[in-house]
CSV table of C-alpha atoms in Angstrom, one decimal:
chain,number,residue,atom,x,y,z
Y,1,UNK,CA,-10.7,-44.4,-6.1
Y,2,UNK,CA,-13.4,-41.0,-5.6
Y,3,UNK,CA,-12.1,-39.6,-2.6
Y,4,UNK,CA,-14.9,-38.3,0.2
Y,5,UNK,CA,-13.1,-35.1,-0.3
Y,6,UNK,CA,-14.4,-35.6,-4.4
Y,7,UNK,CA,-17.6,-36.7,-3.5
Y,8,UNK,CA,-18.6,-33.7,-1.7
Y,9,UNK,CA,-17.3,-31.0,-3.9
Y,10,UNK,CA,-19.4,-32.2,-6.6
Y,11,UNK,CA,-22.4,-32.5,-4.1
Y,12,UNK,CA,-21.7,-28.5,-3.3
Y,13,UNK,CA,-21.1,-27.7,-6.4
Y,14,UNK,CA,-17.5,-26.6,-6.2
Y,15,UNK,CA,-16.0,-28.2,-9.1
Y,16,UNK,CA,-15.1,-25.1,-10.8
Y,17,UNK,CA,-12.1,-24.1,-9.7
Y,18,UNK,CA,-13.5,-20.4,-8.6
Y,19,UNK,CA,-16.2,-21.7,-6.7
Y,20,UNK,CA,-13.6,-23.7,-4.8
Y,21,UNK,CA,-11.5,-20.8,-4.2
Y,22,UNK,CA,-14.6,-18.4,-2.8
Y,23,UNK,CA,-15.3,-20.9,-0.2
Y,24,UNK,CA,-12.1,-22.2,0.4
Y,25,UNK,CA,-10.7,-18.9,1.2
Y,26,UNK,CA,-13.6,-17.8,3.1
Y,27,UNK,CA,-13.2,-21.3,5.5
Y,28,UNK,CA,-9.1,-20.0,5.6
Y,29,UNK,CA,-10.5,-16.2,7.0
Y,30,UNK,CA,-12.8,-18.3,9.0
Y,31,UNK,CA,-9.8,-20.5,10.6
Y,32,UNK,CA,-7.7,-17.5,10.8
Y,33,UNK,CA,-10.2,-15.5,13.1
Y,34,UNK,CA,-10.8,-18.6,15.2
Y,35,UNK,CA,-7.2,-19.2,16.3
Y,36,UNK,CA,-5.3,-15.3,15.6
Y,37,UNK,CA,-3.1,-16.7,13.5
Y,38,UNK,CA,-3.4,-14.0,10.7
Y,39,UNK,CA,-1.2,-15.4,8.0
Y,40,UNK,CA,-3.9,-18.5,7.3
Y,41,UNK,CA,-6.1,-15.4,6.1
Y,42,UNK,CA,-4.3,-15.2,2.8
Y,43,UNK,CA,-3.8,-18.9,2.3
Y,44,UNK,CA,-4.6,-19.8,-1.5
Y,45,UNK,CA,-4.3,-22.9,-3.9
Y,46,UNK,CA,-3.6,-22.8,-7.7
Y,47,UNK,CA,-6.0,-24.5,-10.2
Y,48,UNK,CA,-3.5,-26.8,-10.9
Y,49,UNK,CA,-3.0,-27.7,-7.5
Y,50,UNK,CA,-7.1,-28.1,-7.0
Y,51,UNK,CA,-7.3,-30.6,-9.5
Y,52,UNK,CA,-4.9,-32.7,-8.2
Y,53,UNK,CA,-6.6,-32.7,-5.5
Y,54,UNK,CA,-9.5,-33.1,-7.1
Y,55,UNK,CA,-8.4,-36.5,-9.1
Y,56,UNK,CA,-6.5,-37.4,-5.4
Y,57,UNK,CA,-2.7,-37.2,-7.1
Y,58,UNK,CA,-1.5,-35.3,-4.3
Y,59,UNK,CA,-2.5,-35.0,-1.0
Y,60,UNK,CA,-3.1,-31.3,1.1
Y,61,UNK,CA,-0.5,-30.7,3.1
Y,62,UNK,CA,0.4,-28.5,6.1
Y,63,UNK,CA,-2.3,-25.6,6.5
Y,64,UNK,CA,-4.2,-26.8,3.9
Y,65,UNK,CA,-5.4,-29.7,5.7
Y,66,UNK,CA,-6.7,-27.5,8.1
Y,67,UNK,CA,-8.4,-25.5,6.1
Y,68,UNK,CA,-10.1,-28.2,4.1
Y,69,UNK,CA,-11.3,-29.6,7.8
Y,70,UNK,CA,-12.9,-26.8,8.8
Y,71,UNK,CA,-14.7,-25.9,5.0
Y,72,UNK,CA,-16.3,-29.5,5.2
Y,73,UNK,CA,-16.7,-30.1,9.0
Y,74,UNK,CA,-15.0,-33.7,9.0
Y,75,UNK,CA,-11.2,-35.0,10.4
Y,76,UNK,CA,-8.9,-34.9,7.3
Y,77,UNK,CA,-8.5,-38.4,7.5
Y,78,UNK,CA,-11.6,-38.9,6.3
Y,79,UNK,CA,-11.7,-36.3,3.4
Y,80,UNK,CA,-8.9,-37.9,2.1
Y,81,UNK,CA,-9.9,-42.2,2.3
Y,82,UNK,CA,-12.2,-43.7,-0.3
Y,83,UNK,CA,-15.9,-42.2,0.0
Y,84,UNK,CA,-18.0,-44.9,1.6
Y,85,UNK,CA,-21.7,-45.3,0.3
Y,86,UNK,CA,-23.2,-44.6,3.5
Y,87,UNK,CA,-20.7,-42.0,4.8
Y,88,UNK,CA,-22.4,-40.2,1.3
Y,89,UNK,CA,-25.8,-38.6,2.0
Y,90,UNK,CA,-27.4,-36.5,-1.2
Y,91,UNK,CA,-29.7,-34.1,-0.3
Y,92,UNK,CA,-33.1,-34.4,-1.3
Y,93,UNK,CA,-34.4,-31.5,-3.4
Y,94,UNK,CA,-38.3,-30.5,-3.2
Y,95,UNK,CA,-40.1,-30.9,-6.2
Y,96,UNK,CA,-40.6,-27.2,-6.8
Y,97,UNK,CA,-37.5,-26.1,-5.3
Y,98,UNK,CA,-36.5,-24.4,-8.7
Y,99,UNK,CA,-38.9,-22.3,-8.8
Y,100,UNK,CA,-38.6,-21.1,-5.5
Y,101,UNK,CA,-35.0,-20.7,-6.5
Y,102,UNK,CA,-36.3,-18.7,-9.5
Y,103,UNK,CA,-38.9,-16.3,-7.6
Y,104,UNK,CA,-37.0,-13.2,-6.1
Y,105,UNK,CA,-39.1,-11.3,-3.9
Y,106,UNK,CA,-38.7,-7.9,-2.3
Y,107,UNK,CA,-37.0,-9.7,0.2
Y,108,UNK,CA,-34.6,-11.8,-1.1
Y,109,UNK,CA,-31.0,-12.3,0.5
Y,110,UNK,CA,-29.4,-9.1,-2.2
Y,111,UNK,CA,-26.0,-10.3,-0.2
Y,112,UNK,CA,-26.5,-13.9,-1.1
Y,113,UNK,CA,-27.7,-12.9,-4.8
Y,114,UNK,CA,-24.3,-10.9,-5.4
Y,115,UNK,CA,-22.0,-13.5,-4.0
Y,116,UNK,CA,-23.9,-15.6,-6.5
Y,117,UNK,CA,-23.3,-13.4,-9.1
Y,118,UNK,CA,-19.8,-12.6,-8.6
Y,119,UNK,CA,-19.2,-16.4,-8.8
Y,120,UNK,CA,-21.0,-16.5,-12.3
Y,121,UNK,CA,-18.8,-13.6,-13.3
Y,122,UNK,CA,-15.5,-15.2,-12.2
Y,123,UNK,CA,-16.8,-18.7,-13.2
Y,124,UNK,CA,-17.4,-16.4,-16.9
Y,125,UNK,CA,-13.9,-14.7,-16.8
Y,126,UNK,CA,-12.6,-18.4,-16.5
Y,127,UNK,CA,-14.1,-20.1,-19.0
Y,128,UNK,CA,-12.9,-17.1,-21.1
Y,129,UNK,CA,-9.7,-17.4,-20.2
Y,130,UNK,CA,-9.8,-21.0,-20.7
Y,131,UNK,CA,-11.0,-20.9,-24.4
Y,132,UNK,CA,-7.5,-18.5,-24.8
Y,133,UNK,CA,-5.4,-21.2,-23.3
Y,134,UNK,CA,-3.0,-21.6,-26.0
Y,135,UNK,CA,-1.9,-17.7,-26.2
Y,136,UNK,CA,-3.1,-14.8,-24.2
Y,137,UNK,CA,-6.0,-13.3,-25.7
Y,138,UNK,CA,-6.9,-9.4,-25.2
Y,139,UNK,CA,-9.7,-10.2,-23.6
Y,140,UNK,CA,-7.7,-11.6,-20.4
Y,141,UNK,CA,-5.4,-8.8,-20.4
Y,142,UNK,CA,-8.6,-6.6,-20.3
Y,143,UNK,CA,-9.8,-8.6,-17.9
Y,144,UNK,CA,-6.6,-8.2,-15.6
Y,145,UNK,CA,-6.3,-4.6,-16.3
Y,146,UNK,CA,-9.4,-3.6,-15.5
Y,147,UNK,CA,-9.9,-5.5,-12.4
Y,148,UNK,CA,-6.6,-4.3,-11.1
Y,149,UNK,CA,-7.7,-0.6,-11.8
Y,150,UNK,CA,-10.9,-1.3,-10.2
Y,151,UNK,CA,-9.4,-3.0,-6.6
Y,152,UNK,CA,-7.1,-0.7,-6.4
Y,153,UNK,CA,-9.7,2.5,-6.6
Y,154,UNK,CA,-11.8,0.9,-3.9
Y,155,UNK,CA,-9.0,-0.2,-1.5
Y,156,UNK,CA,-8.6,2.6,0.6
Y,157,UNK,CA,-12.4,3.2,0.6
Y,158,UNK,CA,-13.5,-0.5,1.1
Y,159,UNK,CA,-13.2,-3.1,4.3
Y,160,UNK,CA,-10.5,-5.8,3.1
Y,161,UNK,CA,-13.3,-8.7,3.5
Y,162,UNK,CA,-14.8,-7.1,0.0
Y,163,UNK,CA,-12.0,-7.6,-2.2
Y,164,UNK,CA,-9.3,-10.2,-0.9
Y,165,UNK,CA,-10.9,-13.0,-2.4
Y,166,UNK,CA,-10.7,-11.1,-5.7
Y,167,UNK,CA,-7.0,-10.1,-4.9
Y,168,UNK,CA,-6.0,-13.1,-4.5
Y,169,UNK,CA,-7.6,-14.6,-7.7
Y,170,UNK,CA,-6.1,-12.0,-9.4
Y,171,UNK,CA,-2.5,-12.1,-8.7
Y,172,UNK,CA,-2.7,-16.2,-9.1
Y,173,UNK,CA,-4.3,-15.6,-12.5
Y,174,UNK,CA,-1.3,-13.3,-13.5
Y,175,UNK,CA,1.1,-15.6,-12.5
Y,176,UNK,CA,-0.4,-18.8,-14.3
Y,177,UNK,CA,-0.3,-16.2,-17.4
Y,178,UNK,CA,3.5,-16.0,-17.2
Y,179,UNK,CA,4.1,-19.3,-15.9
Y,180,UNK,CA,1.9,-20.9,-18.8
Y,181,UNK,CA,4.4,-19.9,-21.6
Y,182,UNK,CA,1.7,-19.1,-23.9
Y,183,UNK,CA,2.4,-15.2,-24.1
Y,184,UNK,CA,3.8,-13.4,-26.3
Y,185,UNK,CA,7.1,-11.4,-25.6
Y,186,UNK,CA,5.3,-8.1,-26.5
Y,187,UNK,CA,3.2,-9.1,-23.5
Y,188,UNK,CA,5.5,-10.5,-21.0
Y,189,UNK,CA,6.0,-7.1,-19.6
Y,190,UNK,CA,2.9,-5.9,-19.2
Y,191,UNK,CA,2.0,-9.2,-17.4
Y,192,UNK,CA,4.8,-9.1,-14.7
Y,193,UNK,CA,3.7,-5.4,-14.1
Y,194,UNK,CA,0.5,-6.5,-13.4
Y,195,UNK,CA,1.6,-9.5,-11.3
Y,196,UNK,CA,3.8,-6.5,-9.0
Y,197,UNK,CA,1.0,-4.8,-9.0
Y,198,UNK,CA,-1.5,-7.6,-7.5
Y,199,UNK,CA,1.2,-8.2,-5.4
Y,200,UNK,CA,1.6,-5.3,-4.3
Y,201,UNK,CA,-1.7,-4.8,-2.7
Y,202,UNK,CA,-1.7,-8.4,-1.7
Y,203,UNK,CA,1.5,-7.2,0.8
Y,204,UNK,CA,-1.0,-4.3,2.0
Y,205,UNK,CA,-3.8,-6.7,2.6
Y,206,UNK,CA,-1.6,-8.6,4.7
Y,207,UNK,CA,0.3,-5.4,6.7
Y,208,UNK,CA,-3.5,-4.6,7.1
Y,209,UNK,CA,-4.0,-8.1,8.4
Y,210,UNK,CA,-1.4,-7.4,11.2
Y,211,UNK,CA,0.4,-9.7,9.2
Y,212,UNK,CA,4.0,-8.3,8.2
Y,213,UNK,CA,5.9,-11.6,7.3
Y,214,UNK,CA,3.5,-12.5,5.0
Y,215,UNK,CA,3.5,-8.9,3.9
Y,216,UNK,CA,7.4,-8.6,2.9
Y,217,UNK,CA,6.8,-11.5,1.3
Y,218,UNK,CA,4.2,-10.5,-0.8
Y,219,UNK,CA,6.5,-7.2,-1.4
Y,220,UNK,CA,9.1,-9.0,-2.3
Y,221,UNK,CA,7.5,-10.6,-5.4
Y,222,UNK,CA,6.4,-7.6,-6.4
Y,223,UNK,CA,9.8,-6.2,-6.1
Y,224,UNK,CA,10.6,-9.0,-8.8
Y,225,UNK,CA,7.6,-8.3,-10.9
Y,226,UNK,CA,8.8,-5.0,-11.0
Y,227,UNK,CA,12.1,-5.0,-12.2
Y,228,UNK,CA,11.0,-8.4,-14.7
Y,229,UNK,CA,8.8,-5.3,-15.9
Y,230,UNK,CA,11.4,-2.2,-15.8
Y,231,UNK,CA,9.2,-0.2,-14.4
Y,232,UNK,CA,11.2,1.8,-12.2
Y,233,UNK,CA,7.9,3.5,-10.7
Y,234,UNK,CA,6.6,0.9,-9.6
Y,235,UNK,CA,9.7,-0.5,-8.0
Y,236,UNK,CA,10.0,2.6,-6.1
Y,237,UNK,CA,6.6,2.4,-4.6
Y,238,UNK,CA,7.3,-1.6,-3.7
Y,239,UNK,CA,10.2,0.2,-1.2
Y,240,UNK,CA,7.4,2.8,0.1
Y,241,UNK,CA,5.3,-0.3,0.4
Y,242,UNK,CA,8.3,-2.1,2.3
Y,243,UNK,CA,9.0,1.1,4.4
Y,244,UNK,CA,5.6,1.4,5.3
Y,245,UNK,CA,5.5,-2.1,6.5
Y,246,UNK,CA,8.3,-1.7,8.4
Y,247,UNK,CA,7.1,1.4,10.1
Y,248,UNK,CA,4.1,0.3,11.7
Y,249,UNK,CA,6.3,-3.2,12.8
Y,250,UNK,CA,8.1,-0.4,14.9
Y,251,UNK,CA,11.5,-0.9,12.6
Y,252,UNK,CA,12.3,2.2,12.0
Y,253,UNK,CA,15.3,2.0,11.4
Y,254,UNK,CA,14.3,-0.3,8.4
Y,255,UNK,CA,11.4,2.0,7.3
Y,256,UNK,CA,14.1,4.7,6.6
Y,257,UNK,CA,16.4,2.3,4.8
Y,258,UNK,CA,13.5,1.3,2.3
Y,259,UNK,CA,12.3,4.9,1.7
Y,260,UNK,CA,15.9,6.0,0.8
Y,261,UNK,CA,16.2,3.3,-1.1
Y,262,UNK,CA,13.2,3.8,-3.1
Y,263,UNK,CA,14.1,7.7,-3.4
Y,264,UNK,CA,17.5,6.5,-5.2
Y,265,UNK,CA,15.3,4.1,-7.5
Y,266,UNK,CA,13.4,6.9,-9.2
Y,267,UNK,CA,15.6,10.2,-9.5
Y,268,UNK,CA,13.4,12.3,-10.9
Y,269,UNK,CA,10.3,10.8,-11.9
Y,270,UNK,CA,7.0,13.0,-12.1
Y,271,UNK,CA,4.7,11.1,-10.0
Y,272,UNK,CA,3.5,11.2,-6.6
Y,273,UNK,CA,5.4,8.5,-5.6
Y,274,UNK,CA,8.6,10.7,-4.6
Y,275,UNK,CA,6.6,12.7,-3.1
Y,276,UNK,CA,5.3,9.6,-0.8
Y,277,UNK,CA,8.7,8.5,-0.3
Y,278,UNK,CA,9.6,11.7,1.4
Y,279,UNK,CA,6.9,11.8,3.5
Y,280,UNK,CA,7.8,8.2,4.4
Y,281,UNK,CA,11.0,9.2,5.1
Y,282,UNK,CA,9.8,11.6,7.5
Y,283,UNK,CA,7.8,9.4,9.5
Y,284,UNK,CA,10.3,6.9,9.6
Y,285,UNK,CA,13.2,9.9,11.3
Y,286,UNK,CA,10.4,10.8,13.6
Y,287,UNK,CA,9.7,7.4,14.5
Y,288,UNK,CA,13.9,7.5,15.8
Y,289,UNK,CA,13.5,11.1,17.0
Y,290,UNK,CA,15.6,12.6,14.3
Y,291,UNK,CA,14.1,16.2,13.7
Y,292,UNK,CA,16.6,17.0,10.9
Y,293,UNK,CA,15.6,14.0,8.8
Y,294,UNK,CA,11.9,15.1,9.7
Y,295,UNK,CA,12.4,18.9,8.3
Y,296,UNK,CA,14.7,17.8,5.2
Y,297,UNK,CA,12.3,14.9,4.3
Y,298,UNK,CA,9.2,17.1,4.7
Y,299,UNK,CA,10.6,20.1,2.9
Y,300,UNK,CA,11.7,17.9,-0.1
Y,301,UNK,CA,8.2,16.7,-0.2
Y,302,UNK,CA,6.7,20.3,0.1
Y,303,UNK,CA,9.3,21.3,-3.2
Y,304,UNK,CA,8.1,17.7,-4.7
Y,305,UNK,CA,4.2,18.5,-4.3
Y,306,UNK,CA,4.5,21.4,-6.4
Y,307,UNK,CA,6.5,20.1,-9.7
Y,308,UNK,CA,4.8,16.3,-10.0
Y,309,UNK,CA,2.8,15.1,-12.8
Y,310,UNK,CA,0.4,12.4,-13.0
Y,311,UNK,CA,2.3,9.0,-14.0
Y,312,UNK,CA,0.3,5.5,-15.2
Y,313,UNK,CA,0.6,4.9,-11.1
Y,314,UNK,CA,-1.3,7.5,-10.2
Y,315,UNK,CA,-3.6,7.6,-12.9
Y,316,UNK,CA,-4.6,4.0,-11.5
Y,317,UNK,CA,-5.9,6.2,-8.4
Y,318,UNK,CA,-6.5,4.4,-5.0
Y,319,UNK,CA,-3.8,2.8,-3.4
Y,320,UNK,CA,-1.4,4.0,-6.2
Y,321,UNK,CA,-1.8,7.8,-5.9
Y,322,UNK,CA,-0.5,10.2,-3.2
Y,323,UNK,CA,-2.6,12.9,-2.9
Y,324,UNK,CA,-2.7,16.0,-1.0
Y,325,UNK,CA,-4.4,15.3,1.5
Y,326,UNK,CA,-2.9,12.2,2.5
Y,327,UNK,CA,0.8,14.5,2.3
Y,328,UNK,CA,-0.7,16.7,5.0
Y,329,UNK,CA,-1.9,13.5,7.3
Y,330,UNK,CA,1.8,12.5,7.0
Y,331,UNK,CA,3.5,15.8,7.8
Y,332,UNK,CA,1.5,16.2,10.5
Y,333,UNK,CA,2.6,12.5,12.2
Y,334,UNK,CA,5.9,13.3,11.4
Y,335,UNK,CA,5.7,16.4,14.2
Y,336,UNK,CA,3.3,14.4,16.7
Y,337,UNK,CA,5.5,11.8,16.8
Y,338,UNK,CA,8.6,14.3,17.9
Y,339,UNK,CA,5.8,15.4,20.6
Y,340,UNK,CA,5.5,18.8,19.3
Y,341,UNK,CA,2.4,20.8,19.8
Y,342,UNK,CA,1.1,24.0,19.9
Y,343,UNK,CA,-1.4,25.8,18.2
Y,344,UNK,CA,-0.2,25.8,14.8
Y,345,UNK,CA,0.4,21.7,14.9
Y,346,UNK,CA,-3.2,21.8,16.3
Y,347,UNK,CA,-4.5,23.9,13.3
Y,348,UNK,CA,-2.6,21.3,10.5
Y,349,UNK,CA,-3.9,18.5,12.3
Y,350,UNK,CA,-7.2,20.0,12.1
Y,351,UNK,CA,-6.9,20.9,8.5
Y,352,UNK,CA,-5.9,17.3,7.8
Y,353,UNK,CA,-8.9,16.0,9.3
Y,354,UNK,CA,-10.7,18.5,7.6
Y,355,UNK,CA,-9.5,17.3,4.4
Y,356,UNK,CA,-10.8,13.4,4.8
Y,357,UNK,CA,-14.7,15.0,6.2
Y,358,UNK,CA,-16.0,14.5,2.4
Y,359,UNK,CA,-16.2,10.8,2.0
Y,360,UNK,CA,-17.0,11.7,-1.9
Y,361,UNK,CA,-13.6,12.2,-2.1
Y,362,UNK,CA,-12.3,10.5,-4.6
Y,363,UNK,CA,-9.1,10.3,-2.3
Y,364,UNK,CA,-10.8,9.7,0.9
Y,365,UNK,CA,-9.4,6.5,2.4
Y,366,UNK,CA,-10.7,5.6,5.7
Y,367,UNK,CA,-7.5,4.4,7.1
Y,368,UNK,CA,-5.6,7.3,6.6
Y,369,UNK,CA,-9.0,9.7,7.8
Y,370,UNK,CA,-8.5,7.6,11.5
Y,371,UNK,CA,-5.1,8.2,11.1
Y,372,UNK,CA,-5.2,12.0,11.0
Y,373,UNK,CA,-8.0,11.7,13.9
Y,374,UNK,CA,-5.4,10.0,16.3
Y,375,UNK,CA,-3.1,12.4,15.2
Y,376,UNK,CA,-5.2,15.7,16.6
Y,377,UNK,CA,-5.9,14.2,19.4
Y,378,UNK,CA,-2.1,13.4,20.4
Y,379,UNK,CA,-1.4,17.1,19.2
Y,380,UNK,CA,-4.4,18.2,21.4
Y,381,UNK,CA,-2.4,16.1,24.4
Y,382,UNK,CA,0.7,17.3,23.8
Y,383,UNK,CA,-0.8,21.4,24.4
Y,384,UNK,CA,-2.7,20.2,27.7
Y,385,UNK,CA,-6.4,19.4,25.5
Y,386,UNK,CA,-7.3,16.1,27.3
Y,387,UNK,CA,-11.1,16.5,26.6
Y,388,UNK,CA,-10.1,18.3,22.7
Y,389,UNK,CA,-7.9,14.9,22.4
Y,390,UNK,CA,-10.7,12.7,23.5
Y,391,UNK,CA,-13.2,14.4,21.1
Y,392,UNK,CA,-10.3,14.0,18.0
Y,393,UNK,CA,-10.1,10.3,18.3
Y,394,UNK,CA,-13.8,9.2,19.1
Y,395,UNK,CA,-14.5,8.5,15.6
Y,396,UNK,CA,-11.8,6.3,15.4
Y,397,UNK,CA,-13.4,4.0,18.5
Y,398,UNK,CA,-16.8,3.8,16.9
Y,399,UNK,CA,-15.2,2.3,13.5
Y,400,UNK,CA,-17.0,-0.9,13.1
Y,401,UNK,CA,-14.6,-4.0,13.2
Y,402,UNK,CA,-14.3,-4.9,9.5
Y,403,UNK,CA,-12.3,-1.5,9.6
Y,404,UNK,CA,-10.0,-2.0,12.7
Y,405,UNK,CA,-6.8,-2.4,10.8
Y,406,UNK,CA,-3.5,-2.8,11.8
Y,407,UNK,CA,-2.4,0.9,11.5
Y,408,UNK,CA,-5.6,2.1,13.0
Y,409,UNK,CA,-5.6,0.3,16.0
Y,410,UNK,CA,-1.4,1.0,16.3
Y,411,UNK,CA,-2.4,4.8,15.9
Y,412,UNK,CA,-5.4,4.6,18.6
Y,413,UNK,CA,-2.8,2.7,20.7
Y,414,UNK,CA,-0.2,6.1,20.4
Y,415,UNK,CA,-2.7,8.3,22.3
Y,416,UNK,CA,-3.0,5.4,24.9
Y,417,UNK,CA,0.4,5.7,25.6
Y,418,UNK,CA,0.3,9.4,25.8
Y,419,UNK,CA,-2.7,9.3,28.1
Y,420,UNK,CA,-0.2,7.3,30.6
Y,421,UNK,CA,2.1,10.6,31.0
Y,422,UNK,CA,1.6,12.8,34.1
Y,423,UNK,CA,0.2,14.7,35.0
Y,424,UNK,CA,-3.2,13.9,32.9
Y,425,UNK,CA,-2.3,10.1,34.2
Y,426,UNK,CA,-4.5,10.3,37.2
Y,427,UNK,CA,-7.8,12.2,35.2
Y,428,UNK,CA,-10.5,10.5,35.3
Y,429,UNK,CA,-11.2,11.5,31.6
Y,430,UNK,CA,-7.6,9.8,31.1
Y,431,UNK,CA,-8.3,6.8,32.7
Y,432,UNK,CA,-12.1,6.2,30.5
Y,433,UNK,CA,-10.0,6.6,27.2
Y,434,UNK,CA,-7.2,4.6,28.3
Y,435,UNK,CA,-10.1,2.0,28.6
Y,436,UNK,CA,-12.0,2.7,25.3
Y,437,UNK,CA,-8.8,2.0,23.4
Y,438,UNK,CA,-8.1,-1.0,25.2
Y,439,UNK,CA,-11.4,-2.6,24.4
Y,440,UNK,CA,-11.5,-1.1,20.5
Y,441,UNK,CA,-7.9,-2.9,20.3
Y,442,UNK,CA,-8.8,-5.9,22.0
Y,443,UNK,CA,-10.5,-6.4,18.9
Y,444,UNK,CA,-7.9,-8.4,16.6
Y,445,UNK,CA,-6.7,-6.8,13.6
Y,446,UNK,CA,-8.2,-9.5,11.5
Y,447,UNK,CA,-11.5,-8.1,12.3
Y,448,UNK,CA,-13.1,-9.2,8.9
Y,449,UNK,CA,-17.5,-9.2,8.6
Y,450,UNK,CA,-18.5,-12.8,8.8
């Protein structure tokens, strides 16, 4: 029996399983946006699980069905019965529709040409990695390692909507690689540090997401990878990752736990990650008002800052590296967060924002750039500024909604709260930005371009 749901992914042109997965996760974003529930956003299916569905073995279950209902516009019910002749309309195709197909003009859809070639790529990469099914060939770990290195470069500097569907590719490729048996034990290693490492990010996509179940969850797997790998680097930055989650969740106390625990995971290591963890560690005692965690943390990260070395996680960049200027951004909402202000506060905070002006940065991350912004102006408030603190975080209310993530709009959010304090309360100034940040957060976090 050819299922309706069969009959109309050959008419689309789906059958490869990557071609699937682009427009099955773009219906799942699609769904998610529609009804706020952020975790469908990240909702995925294996190849193996797409061709039994495919073949109808199994049927979708739960969220899925859901998902396939709004991709195809028709009740599950009837994706899933016996395609009826007449329920089954091809679409005629004009005689010279190929070569109006084949003739690009100066004003051709570039957007729809480079989703069309990203799908030849990854419908390349899988027919690549299909001819290598019975070991795992170097050209699929080069494949892997070089689209890791590339997502997590442009992650900080990118909306999410321009890489999650690659992310998530990624990380299921990795795991089908272990889970097939087929490599090598020289390779096993390398393969579950790359699987931590896709997971990784896939647990910031989803903290980003306003998401943090499905974040921890994601965390927690690469936790796993990590220590399947015995790479203790990269397990320490899985408990940044977790303390970082935790932070902007407002759990403190559980942001502090996971720093200190991924302190006591790398004694010693040269990289920027124990410099990250210290600086986590003092936004997570600010967060519980504990000014002597604050200076000790900081002050460990100031000694840190000047003995590191570049390790194989920072030399991946991105997401992976700890730089200087994100270090100042960090001390400097470790302090705010106490309420402390003053001029010299003012001038860090200043400098901070200074450092994220250059967007050819290589370490400018737009995230963490709105993130010092909110943090001037609340320094700004907390010396009397109001009109210095509604210049600081303007910026941040003009970012355009495919970058209103969950830390950014918890940040603008801060400086709302500190605008309710007398005695600016009742200033009319106060009152506008109170309702600028209002709308700009009204705005869900999963605020991905359509």
């Amino acid at each position: 029996m050819a299922t309706l749901l069969r009959v109309l992914i050959d008419q689309r042109g789906w059958r490869d399983y990557g071609a699937f997965l682009h427009e099955y996760s773009k219906a799942a974003r699609s769904l998610a946006r529609e009804t706020g529930d952020a975790s469908l956003a990240t909702l995925t299916i294996s190849d193996s699980t797409f061709e039994r569905w495919y073949l109808g073995k199994v049927t979708p279950q739960n969220e899925a069905r859901r998902v396939l209902t709004r991709l195809f516009q028709r009740p599950i019910t009837q994706l899933l019965a016996e395609a009826q002749v007449e329920a089954v309309t091809r679409t005629t195709v004009p005689a010279n529709a190929q070569n109006e197909r084949l003739h690009v003009t100066p004003d051709a859809d570039l957007q729809r040409m480079g989703r069309n070639a990203a799908m030849a790529s990854r419908r390349a990469i899988t027919f690549a990695m299909g001819a290598e099914q019975n070991e795992v060939g170097p050209e699929t770990l080069s494949y892997l390692q070089e689209e890791i290195r590339r997502i997590s470069g442009i992650y900080v500097r990118v909306p999410l909507s321009e890489l999650l569907d690659d992310l998530v590719h990624l990380q299921d490729s990795a795991f089908r690689l272990i889970e097939s048996g087929h490599a090598r034990p020289s390779q096993i290693r390398d393969l579950y540090l790359m699987s931590a490492l896709t997971s990784g990010m896939l647990a910031k996509a989803c903290h980003d997401l306003g998401d943090p179940h499905s974040a921890m969850s994601h965390a927690r797997a690469a936790s796993v990878c990590a220590n399947q790998a015995e790479h203790s680097a990269m397990s320490a930055w899985v408990r940044g990752l977790q303390s970082l989650i935790s932070y902007w969740a407002d759990r403190p106390e559980d942001a502090l736990h996971y720093a200190r625990q991924g302190t006591a995971a790398a004694p010693g290591f040269p990289g920027s990650v124990c410099i990250w963890l210290a600086g986590l560690e003092a936004r997570a005692g600010a967060a519980l008002g504990d000014h002597d965690t604050v200076q000790a943390a900081n002050h460990r990260a100031a000694e840190l800052r000047e003995a590191t070395t570049p390790d194989d996680l920072d030399d991946l960049g991105g997401i992976y590296y700890y730089p200087e200027i994100k270090h100042r951004y960090y001390e400097v909402e470790s302090n705010v967060l106490l309420g402390n202000g003053g001029a010299e506060l003012i001038q860090r905070a200043e400098d901070a924002v200074q450092g994220f002006s250059d967007h050819a940065n290589p370490h400018w991350a737009f995230g963490d750039e709105a993130g010092s912004q909110s943090n001037l102006a609340l320094a700004r408030l907390y010396s009397g500024d109001l009109e210095g603190a509604a210049d600081a975080v303007q910026p941040v209310l003009a970012l355009p909604p495919g970058q209103r993530n969950h830390g950014i709009i918890s940040s603008a959010q801060r400086v709302r709260t500190a605008l309710t304090t007398d005695p600016i309360r009742t200033a009319v100034t106060a009152r506008d930005l109170r309702e600028q940040i209002a709308a700009f957060s009204s705005q869900p976090t999963l605020a991905l371009p359509r």
